[in-house]
Coordinates of C-alpha atoms and ligand atoms in Angstrom, one line a residue:
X1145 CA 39.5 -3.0 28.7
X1146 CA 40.9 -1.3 26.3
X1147 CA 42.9 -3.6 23.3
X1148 CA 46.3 -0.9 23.6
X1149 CA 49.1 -2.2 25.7
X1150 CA 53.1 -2.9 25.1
X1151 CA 54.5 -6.2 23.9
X1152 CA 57.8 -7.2 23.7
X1153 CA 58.8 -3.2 23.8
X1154 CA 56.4 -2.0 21.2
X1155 CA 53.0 -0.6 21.6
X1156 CA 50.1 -2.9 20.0
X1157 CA 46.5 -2.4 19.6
X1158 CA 45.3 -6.0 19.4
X1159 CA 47.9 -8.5 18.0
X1160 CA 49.0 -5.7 15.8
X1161 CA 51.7 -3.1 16.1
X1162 CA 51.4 0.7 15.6
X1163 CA 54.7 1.1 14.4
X1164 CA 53.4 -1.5 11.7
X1165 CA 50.9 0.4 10.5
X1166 CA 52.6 3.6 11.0
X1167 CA 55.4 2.8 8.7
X1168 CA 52.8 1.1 6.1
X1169 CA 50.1 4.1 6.3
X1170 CA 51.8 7.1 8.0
X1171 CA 50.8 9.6 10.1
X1172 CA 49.1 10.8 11.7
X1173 CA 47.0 7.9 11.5
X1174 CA 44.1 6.8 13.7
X1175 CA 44.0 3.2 15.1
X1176 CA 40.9 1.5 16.7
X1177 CA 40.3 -1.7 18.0
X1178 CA 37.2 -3.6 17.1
X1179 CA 37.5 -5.9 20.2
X1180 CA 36.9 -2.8 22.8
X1181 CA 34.0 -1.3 21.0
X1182 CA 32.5 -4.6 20.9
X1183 CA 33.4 -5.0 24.7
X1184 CA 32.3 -1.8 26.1
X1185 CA 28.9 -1.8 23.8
X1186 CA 28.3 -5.5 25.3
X1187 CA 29.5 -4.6 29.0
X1188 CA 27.1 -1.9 28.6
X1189 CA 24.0 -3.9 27.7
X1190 CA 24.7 -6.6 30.0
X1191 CA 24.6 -3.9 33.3
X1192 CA 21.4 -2.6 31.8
X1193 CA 19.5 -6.6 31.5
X1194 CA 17.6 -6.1 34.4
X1195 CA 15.2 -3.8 32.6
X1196 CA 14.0 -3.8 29.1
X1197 CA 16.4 -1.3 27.1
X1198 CA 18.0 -0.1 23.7
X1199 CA 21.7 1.5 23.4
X1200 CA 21.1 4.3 20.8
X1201 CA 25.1 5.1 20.4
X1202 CA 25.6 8.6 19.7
X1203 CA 26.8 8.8 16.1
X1204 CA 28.9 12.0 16.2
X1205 CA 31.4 10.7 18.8
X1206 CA 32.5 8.3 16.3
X1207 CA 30.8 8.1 12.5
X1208 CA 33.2 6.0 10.3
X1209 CA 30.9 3.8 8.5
X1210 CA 32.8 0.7 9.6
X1211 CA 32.6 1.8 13.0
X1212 CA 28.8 1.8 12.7
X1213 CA 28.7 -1.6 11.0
X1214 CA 30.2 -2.9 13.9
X1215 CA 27.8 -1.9 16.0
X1216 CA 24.9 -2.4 14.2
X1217 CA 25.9 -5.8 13.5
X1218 CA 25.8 -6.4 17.4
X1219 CA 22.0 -4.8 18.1
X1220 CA 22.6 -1.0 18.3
X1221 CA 20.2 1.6 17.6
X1222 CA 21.5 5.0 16.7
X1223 CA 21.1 8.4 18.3
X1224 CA 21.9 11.2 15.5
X1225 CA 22.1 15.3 15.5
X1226 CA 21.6 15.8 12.0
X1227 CA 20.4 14.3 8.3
X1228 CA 23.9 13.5 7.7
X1229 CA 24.3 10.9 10.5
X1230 CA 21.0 9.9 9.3
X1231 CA 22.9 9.1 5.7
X1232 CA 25.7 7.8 7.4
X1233 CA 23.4 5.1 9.8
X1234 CA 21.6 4.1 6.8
X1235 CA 24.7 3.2 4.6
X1236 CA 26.1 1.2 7.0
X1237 CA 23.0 -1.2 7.7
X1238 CA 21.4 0.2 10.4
X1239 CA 17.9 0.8 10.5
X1240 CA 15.8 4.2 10.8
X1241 CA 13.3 2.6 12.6
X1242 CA 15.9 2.2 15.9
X1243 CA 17.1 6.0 15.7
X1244 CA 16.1 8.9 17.9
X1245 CA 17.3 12.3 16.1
X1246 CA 18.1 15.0 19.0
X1247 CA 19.4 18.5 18.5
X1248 CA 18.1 22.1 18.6
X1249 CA 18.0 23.2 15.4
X1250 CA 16.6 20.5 12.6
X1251 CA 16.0 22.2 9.1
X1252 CA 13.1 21.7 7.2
X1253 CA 15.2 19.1 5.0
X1254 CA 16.4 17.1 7.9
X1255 CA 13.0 16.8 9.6
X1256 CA 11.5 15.5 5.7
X1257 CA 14.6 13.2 5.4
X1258 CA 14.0 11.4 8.7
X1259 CA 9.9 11.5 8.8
X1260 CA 10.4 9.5 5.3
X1261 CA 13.2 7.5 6.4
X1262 CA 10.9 6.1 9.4
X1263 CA 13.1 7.0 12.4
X1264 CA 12.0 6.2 16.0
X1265 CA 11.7 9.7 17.4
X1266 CA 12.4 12.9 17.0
X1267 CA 13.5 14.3 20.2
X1268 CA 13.0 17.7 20.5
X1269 CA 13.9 20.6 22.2
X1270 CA 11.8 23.4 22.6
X1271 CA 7.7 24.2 21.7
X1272 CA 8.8 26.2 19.0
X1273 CA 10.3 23.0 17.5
X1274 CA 7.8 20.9 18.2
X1275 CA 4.7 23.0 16.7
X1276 CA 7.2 22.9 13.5
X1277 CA 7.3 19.4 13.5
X1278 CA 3.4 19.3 13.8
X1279 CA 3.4 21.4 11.1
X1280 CA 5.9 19.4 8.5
X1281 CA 4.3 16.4 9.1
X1282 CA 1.0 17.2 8.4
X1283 CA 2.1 18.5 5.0
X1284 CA 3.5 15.1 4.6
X1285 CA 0.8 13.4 5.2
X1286 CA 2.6 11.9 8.6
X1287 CA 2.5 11.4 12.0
X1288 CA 5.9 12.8 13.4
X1289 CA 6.8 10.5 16.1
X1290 CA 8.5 12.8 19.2
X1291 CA 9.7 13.2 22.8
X1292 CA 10.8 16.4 24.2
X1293 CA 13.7 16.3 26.1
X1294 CA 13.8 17.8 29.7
X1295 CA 16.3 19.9 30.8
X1296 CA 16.3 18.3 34.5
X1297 CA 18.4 22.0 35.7
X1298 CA 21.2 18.9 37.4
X1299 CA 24.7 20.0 37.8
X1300 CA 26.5 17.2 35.6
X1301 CA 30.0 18.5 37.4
X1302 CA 31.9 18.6 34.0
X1303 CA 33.8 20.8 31.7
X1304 CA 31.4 23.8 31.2
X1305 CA 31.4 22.9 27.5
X1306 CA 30.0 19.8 28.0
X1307 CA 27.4 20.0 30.5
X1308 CA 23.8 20.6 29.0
X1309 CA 21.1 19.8 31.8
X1310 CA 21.3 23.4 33.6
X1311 CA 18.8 26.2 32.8
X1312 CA 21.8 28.4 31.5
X1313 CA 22.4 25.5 28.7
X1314 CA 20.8 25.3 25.7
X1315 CA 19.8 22.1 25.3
X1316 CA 15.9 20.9 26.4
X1317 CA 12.7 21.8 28.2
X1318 CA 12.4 23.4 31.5
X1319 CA 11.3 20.6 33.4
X1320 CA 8.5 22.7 34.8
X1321 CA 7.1 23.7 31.5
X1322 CA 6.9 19.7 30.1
X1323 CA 3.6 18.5 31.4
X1324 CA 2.0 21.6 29.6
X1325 CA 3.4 20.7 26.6
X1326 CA 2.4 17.3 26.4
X1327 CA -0.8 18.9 26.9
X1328 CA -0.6 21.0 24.2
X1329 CA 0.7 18.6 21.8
X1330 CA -2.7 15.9 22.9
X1331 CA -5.0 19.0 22.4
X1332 CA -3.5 21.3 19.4
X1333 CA -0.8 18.8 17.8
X1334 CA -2.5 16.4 15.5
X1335 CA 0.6 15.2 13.6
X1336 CA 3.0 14.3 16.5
X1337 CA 2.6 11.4 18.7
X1338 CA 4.5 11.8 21.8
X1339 CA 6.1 8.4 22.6
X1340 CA 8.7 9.1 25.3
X1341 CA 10.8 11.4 27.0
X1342 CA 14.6 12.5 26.3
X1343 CA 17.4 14.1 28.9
X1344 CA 20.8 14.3 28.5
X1345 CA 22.7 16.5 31.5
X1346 CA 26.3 16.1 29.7
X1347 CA 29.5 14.3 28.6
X1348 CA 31.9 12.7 30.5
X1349 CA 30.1 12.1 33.9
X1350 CA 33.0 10.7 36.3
X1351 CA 30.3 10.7 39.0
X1352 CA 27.1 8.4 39.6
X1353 CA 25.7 11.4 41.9
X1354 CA 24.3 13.6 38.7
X1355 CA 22.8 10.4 37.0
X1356 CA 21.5 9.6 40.3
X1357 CA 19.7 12.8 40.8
X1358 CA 18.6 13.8 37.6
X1359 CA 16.9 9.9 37.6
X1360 CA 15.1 10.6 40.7
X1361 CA 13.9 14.0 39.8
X1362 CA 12.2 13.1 36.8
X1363 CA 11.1 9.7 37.8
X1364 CA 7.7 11.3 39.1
X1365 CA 7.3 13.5 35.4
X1366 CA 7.7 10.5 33.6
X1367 CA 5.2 8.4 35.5
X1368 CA 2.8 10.6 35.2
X1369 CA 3.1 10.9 31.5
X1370 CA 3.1 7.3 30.8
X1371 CA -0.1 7.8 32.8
X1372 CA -2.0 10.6 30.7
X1373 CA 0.1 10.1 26.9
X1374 CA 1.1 6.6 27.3
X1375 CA 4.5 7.1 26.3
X1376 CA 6.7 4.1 25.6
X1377 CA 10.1 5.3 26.4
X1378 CA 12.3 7.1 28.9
X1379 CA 15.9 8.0 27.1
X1380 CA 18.2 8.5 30.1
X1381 CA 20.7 10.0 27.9
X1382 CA 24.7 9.3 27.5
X1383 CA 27.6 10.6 29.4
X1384 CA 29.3 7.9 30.5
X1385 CA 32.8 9.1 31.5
X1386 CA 35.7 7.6 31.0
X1387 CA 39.4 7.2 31.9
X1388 CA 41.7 9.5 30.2
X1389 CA 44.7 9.3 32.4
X1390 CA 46.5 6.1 33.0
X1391 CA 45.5 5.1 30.0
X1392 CA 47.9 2.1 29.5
X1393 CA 47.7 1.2 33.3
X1394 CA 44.1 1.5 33.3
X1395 CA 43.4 -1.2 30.7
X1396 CA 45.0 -4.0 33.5
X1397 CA 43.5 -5.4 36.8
X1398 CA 46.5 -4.4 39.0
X1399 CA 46.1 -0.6 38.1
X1400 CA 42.1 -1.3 38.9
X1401 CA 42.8 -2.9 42.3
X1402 CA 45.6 -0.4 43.4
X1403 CA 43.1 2.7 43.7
X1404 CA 40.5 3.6 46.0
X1405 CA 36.9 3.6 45.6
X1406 CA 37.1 7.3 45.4
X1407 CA 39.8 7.4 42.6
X1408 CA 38.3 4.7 40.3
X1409 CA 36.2 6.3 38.0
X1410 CA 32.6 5.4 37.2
X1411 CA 32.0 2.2 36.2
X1412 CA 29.7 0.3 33.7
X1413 CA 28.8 -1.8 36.5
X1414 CA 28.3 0.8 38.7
X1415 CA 25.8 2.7 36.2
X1416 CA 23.5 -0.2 36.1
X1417 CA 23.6 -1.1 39.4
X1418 CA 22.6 2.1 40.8
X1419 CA 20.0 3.2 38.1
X1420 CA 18.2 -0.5 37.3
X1421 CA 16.3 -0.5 40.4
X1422 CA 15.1 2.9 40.6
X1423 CA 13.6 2.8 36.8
X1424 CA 12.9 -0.8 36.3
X1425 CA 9.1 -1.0 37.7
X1426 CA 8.3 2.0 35.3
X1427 CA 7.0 -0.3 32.3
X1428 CA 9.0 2.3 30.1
X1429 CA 11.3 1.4 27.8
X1430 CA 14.8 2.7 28.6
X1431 CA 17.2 4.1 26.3
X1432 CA 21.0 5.1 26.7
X1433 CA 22.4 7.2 24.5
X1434 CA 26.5 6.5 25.0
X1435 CA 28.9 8.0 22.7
X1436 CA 32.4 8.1 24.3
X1437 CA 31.8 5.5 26.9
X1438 CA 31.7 3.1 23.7
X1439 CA 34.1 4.3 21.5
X1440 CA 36.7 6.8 23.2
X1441 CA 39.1 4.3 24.6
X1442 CA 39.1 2.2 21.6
X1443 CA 41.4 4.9 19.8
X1444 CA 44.5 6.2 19.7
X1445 CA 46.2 8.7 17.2
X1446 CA 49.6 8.0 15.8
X1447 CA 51.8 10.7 15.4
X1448 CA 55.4 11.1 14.6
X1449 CA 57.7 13.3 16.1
X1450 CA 59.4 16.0 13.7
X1451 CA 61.4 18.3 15.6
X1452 CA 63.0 18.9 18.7
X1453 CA 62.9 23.0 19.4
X1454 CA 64.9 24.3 22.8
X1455 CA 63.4 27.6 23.6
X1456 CA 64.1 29.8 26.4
X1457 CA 61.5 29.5 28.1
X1458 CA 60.2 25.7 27.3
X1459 CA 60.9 22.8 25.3
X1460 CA 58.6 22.1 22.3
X1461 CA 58.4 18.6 20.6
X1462 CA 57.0 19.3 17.5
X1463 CA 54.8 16.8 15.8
X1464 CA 53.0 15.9 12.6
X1465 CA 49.5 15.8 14.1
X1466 CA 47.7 19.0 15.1
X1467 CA 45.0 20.5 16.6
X1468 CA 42.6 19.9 13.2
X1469 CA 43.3 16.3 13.4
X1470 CA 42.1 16.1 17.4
X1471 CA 40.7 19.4 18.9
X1472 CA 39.6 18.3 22.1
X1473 CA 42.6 20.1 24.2
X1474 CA 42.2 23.0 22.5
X1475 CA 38.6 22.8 22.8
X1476 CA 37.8 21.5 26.3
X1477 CA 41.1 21.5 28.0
X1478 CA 41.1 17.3 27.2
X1479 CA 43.6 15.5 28.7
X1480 CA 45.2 12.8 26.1
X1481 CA 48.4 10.5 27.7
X1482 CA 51.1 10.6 25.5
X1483 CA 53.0 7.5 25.0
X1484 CA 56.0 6.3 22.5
X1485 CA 55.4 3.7 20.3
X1486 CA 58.5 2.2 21.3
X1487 CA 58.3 1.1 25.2
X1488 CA 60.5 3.5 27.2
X1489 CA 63.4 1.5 29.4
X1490 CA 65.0 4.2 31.7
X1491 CA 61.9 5.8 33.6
X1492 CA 63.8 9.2 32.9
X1493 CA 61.0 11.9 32.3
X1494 CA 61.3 15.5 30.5
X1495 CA 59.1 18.5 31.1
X1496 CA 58.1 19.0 27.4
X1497 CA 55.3 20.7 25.3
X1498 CA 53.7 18.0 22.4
X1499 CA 52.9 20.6 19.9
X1500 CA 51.5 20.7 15.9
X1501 CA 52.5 22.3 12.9
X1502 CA 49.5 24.7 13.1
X1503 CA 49.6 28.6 13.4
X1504 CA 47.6 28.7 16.6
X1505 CA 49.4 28.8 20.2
X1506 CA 45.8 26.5 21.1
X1507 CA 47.4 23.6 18.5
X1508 CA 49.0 22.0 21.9
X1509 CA 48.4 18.1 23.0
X1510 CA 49.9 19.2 26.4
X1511 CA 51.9 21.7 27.9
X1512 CA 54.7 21.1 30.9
X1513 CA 54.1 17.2 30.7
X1514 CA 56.8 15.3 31.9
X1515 CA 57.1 12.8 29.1
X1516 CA 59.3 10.1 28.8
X1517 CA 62.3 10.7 25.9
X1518 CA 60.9 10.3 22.4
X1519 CA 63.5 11.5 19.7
X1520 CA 62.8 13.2 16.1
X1521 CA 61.9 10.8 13.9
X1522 CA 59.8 8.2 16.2
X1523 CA 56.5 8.1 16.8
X1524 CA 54.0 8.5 19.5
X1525 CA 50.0 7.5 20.6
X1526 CA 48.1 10.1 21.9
X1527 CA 45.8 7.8 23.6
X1528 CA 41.5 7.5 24.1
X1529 CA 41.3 9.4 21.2
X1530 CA 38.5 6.7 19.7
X1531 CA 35.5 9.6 20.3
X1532 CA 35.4 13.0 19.6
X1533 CA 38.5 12.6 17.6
X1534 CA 38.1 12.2 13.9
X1535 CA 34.5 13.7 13.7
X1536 CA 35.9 16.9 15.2
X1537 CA 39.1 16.9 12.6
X1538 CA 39.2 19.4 9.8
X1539 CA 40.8 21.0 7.1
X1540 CA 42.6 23.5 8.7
X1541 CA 45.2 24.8 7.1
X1542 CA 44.8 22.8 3.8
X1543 CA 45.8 20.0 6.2
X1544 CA 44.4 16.6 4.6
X1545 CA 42.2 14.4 6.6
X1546 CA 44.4 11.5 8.6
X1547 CA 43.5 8.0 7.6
X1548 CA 41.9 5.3 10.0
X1549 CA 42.3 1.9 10.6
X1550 CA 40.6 -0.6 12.3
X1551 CA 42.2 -3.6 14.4
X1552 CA 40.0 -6.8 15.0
X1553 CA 42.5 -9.8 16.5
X1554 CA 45.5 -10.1 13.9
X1555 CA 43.4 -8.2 11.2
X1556 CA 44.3 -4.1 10.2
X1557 CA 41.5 -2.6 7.8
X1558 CA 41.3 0.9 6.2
X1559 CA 38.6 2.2 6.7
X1560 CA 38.9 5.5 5.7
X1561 CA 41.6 6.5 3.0
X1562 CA 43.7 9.4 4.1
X1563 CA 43.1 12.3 2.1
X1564 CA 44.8 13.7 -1.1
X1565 CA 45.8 17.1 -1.8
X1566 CA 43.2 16.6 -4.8
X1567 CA 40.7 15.7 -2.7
X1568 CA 41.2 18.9 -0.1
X1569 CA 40.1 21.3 -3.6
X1570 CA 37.4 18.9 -5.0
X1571 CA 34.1 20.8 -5.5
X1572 CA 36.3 24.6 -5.2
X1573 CA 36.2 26.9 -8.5
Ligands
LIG2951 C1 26.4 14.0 22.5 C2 25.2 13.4 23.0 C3 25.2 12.1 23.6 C4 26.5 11.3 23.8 O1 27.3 11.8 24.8 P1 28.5 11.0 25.4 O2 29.1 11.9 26.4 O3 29.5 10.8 24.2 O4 28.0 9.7 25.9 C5 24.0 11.6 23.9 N1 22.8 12.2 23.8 C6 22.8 13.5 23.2 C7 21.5 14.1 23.0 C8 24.0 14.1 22.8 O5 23.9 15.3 22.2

């Protein structure tokens, strides 16, 4: 489910329409509704109730603070990359003592922040880190709780920027080197306390196979550290694809029951079904870290359409939202649909490139689409853009932040004020 889908010729999210809120907040506005986020995070915890487990959603998909309300409010711990998100969790309500803090390069600051704060673990990535955090800690006064995560070496079968459990990526441990180090940390480390262990192989997974093998690989590594460290948890990481063509069509039954096993993507159901038996006799505590899975089908940006250009070579439609406001085809080749607010009737299609105003060829939301007709003047959705959207959006060329907006049933709220022209200079000389 998704919450975006035509009524009576116009696109709604909810029981509210876009062009509603277009014309009341402009654009290029972000919209997401309340009712899939709730949804997916629930659908999510339900596949996982055979064994005992904690969603720790991945606050950099999506951080508006309303976003993380939401979620708290329904049981969700927090997985953060950085004393900001930290900040950000604890302003909305939710508590330190349900967040894990990953990432390969914690400052000084950020590791003091979230020892005093009381978080649930640090999960780190390499010795050097870890001896650091043995180190901080004990000028503190504190026992660093930790897990290192294990860089399983899986092919996740992604975009190359998005896959991190190979020895090329960054991210992790080998797995080879992990036992040692719990070792170390038993013998040399007095002020850490390894409770668990961490992997995350990469983002949008469209396949259960690297879940699959990555689980069974370190199934025997885990066991046997339960056995010598006690640890208390295994965090199986996020990844969760999810679909990002179709988008209207996927949202319905009939589009679900039309494909083939092979075509339907990865399911919730799915996930749980295949990984609940192999790790439920492990008397570990599971955690999933999902990010996009909870959050990137709940949005959509608006846009408006500004000009039509005729070149030689191509057609541009030129629009008010750019590459600063949603990066994720310049950055990883993303696919967004592109749909008019305003149902088309005719089926007629036009090969057309959505482009912004930004002076970069890369500022493109596709290129050669065929798109249905959409004139100057109207506005368009640029759909699943609910994760990876507005936390990637900058000021690039002194363009001001969009605003966002969340649905729940009838109700629109702002919940983040677009940005002024004042506010793009504040704290310059
Ligand atoms: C980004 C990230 C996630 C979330 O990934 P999704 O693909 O959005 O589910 C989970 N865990 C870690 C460590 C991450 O860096």
């Amino acid at each position: 489910m998704h919450g975006f889908s035509y009524k009576n010729g116009e696109l709604f999210c909810e029981d509210v329409s876009l062009q509603s809120l277009a014309e009341e907040h402009g654009t290029p506005l972000y919209v997401y509704s309340g009712g899939t986020i709730t949804d997916h995070f629930t659908r999510l915890d339900k596949a996982l109730s055979g064994v005992s487990h904690e969603v720790a959603y991945a606050v950099k998909a999506n951080s508006n603070l309303s976003v993380l309300r939401l979620l708290a409010s329904k049981g969700a711990g927090f997985d953060i990359v950085s004393g900001g998100e930290l900040f950000r969790v604890i302003k909305a309500g939710g508590d330190p003592a349900h967040c894990t803090f990953a990432g390969v390069g914690k400052t000084r600051e950020e590791i003091i922040y979230a020892l005093e704060k009381g978080i649930y673990s640090f999960n780190v990535e390499s010795e050097e880190e870890l001896r650091y955090l043995n180190e901080v800690a004990g000028e503190l006064g504190k026992i660093a709780p930790a897990a290192v995560r294990v860089n399983p070496n899986v092919d996740a079968k992604t975009h190359k920027y998005i896959s991190t459990g190979k020895s090329e990526n960054k991210f992790g441990v080998d797995f080879g080197r992990i036992a040692d180090l719990y070792d170390s940390a038993a013998a040399e480390m007095p002020n850490v306390k390894m409770r668990g262990l961490q992997m995350h192989i990469g983002s949008q997974l469209t396949s259960i196979d690297p879940f699959i093998e990555a689980v069974e690989k370190v199934i025997p590594l885990v066991t046997a550290l339960k056995a010598k460290h006690s640890i208390e948890f295994w965090s199986i990481g996020g990844g969760i694809g999810i679909v990002y063509q179709d988008s209207l069509a996927s949202g319905s039954p009939d589009w679900w029951s039309a494909k083939s096993d092979s075509e339907r993507p990865l399911t919730i159901e799915k996930y749980g079904e295949e990984l609940v038996p192999r790790i439920k006799d492990l008397g570990l505590k599971i955690l999933l870290e999902p990010g996009r899975y909870i959050v990137g089908n709940a949005g959509a940006l608006i846009t408006r359409c500004l000009y039509e250009k005729k070149g030689s070579a191509k057609t541009f439609r030129i629009v008010d939202a750019a590459m600063n406001d949603l990066i994720r085809p310049a950055l990883y080749e993303g696919h967004h649909d592109i749909v008019p607010l305003k149902e088309p009737t005719d089926g007629e299609l036009t090969k057309v490139d959505v482009v912004g105003p930004i002076c970069e060829s890369g500022d493109f939301f596709c290129q050669d689409r065929p798109l249905p007709d959409f004139r100057p003047g109207e506005n368009i959705a640029l759909m699943s853009a609910g994760a990876y959207g507005f936390t990637m959006a900058s000021n690039y060329n002194s363009r001001p932040l969009p605003a966002e907006i969340l649905v729940e049933g009838e109700d629109a709220t702002v919940i983040r004020k677009r940005q002024t022209l004042e506010d793009l200079i504040a704290g310059e000389l």
